[in-house]
XYZ file of C-alpha atoms in Angstrom:
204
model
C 29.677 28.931 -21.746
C 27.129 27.683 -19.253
C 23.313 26.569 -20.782
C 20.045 27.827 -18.601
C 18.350 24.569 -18.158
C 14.631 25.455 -16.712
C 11.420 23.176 -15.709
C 8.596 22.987 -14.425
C 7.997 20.786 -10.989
C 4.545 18.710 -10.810
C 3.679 17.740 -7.475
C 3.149 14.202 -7.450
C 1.238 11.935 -4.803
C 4.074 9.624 -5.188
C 7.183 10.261 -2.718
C 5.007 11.984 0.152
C 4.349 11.047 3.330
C 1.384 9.350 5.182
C 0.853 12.222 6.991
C 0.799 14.687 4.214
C -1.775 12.743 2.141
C -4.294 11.952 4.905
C -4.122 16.145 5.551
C -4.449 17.123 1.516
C -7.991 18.167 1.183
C -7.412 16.893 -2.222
C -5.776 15.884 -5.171
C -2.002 16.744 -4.809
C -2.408 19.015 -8.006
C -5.911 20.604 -7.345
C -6.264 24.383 -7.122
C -8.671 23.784 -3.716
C -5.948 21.811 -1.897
C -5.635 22.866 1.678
C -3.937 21.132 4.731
C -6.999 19.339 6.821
C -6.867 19.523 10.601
C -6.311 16.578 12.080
C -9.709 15.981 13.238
C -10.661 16.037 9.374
C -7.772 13.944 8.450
C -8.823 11.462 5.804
C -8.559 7.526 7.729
C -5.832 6.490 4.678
C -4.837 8.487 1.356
C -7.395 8.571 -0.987
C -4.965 7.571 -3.138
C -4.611 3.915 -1.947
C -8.567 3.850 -1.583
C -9.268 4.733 -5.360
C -6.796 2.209 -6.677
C -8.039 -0.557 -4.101
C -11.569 0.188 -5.237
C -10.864 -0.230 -8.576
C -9.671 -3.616 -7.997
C -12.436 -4.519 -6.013
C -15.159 -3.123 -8.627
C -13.446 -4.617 -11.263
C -12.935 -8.093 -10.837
C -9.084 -7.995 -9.507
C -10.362 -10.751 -6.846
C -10.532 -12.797 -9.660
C -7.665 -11.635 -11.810
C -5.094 -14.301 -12.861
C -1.731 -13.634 -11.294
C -2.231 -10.318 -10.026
C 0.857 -8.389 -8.788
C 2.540 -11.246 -10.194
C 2.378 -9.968 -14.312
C 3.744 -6.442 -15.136
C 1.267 -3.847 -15.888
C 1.549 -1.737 -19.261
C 4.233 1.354 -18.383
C 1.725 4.022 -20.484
C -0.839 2.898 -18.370
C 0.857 2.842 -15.277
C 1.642 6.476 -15.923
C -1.996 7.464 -17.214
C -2.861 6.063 -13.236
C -0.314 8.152 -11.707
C -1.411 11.398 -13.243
C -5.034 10.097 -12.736
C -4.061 10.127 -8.828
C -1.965 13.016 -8.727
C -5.051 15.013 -10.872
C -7.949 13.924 -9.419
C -8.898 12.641 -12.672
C -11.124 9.493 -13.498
C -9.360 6.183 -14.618
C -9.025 5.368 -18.103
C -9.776 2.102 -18.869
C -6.737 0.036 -17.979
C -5.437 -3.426 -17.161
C -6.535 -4.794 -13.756
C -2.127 -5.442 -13.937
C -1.580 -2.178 -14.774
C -3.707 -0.872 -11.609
C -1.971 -3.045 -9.652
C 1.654 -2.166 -10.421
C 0.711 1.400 -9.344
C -0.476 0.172 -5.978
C 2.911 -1.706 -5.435
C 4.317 1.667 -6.646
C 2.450 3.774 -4.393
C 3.749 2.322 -1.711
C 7.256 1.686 -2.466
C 7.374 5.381 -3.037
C 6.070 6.335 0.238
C 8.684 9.120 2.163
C 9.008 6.217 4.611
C 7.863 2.390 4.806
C 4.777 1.869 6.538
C 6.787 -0.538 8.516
C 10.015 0.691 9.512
C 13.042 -1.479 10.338
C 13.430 0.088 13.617
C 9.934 -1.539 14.819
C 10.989 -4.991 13.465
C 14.181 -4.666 15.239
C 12.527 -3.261 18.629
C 10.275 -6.390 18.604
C 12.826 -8.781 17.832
C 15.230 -7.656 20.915
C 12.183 -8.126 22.991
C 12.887 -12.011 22.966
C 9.004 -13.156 22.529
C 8.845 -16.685 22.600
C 7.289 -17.133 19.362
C 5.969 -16.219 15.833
C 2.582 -14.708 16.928
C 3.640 -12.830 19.615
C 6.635 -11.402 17.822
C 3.892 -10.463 15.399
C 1.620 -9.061 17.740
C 4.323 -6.818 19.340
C 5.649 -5.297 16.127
C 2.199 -4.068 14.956
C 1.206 -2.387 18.475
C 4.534 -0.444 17.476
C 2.894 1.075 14.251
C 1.362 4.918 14.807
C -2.366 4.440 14.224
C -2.108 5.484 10.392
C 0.438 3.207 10.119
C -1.520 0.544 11.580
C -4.772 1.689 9.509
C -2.847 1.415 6.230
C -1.082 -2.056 7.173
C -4.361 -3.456 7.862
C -6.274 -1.913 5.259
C -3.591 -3.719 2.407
C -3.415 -6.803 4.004
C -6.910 -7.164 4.259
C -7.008 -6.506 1.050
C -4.744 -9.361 0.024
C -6.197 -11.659 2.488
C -9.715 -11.584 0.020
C -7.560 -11.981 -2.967
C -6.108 -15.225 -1.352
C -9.633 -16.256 -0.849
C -10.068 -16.362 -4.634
C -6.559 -18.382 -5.205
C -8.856 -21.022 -7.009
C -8.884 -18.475 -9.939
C -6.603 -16.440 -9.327
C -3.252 -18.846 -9.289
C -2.132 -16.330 -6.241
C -0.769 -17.913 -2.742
C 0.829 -16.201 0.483
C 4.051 -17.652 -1.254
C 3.822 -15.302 -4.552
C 2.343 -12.091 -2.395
C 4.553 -11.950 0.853
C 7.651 -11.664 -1.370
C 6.017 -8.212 -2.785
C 3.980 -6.509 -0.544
C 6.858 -7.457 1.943
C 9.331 -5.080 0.160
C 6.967 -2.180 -0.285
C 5.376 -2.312 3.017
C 8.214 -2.989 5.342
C 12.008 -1.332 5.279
C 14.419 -3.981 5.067
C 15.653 -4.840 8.773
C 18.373 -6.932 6.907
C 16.895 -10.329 9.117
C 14.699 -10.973 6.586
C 11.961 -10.740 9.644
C 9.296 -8.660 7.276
C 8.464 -11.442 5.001
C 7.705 -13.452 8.204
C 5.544 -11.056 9.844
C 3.888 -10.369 6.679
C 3.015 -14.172 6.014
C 1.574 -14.205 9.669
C -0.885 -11.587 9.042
C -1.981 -12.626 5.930
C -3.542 -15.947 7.023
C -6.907 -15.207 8.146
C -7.169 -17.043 11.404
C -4.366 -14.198 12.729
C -6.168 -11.403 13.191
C -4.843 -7.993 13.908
C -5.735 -7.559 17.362
């Protein structure tokens, strides 16, 4: 005897690509979402604004050992659906909020840094770090390269707060390192990474 085993699919923010999110009109579960035309195309998701914002507006600069300490699972989840609904944030752990954006990005249909690019730069035989650097972001689409700069910029004015916050480019790289970038198995994305994220590299 075989058992009918039936469900129900919710579409979920989490798993897409760059492309699709910067073209959703909305919320992935909204009844008004339509496709935008490229001219309309949102710069980054929404999604990785709201949860940045968050953190900004609620004192994550400041946070102790942020991305660092686990968030609370429930909450994580209550975030997701927040995202995926359109929904305001319940009040949650600045941890919690930042476990989703590590999330969010690890779940992205590809790494905003592919291990192609890495590769490509590295059998260019630059002479050194910052122009090795400086080769493999000019290889990033420009949503790529939006997004990239967008969360590293972000983490370069958490590092300014490291006085509170107990955070260095030693703790951070090591995470937004594996989300960000697909592994090019030369261990060359935690390098570029660290590069970028002190502030007298900039991104041009």
């Amino acid at each position: 005897q075989f058992i009918s085993v039936g469900g129900k699919y919710m579409k979920s923010c989490f798993g897409c690509s760059l492309d699709y999110l910067v073209t959703a009109s909305d919320p992935v579960r909204s009844n008004r979402l339509r496709t935008l035309p490229s001219n309309e195309a949102h710069k980054i998701p929404k999604e990785l604004w709201r949860i940045v914002d968050h953190l900004y507006r609620r004192g994550g600069l400041y946070e102790v050992e942020l991305f660092v300490t686990d968030g609370y699972p429930d909450e994580v989840k209550g975030i997701m659906e927040s995202l995926d609904c359109g929904e305001p944030f319940e009040k949650v752990s600045l941890h919690s909020m930042a476990e989703t954006l590590v999330r969010f990005l690890s779940s992205l249909e590809s790494r905003v840094f592919s291990a192609a690019i890495l590769k490509q730069a590295h059998h260019s035989k630059t002479e050194n770090l910052h122009s090795f650097c400086r080769l493999s972001l000019r290889q990033l689409n420009p949503l790529q390269y939006r997004v990239f700069t967008y969360v590293v910029s972000f983490i370069r004015e958490i590092l300014k707060h490291k006085e509170h916050n107990k955070l260095s480019v030693d703790l951070l790289a090591p995470v937004f390192a594996t989300c960000l970038f697909e592994d090019d198995g030369a261990g060359k994305a935690h390098l570029v990474l660290s590069h970028f994220l002190s502030p007298e590299n900039n991104f041009r």
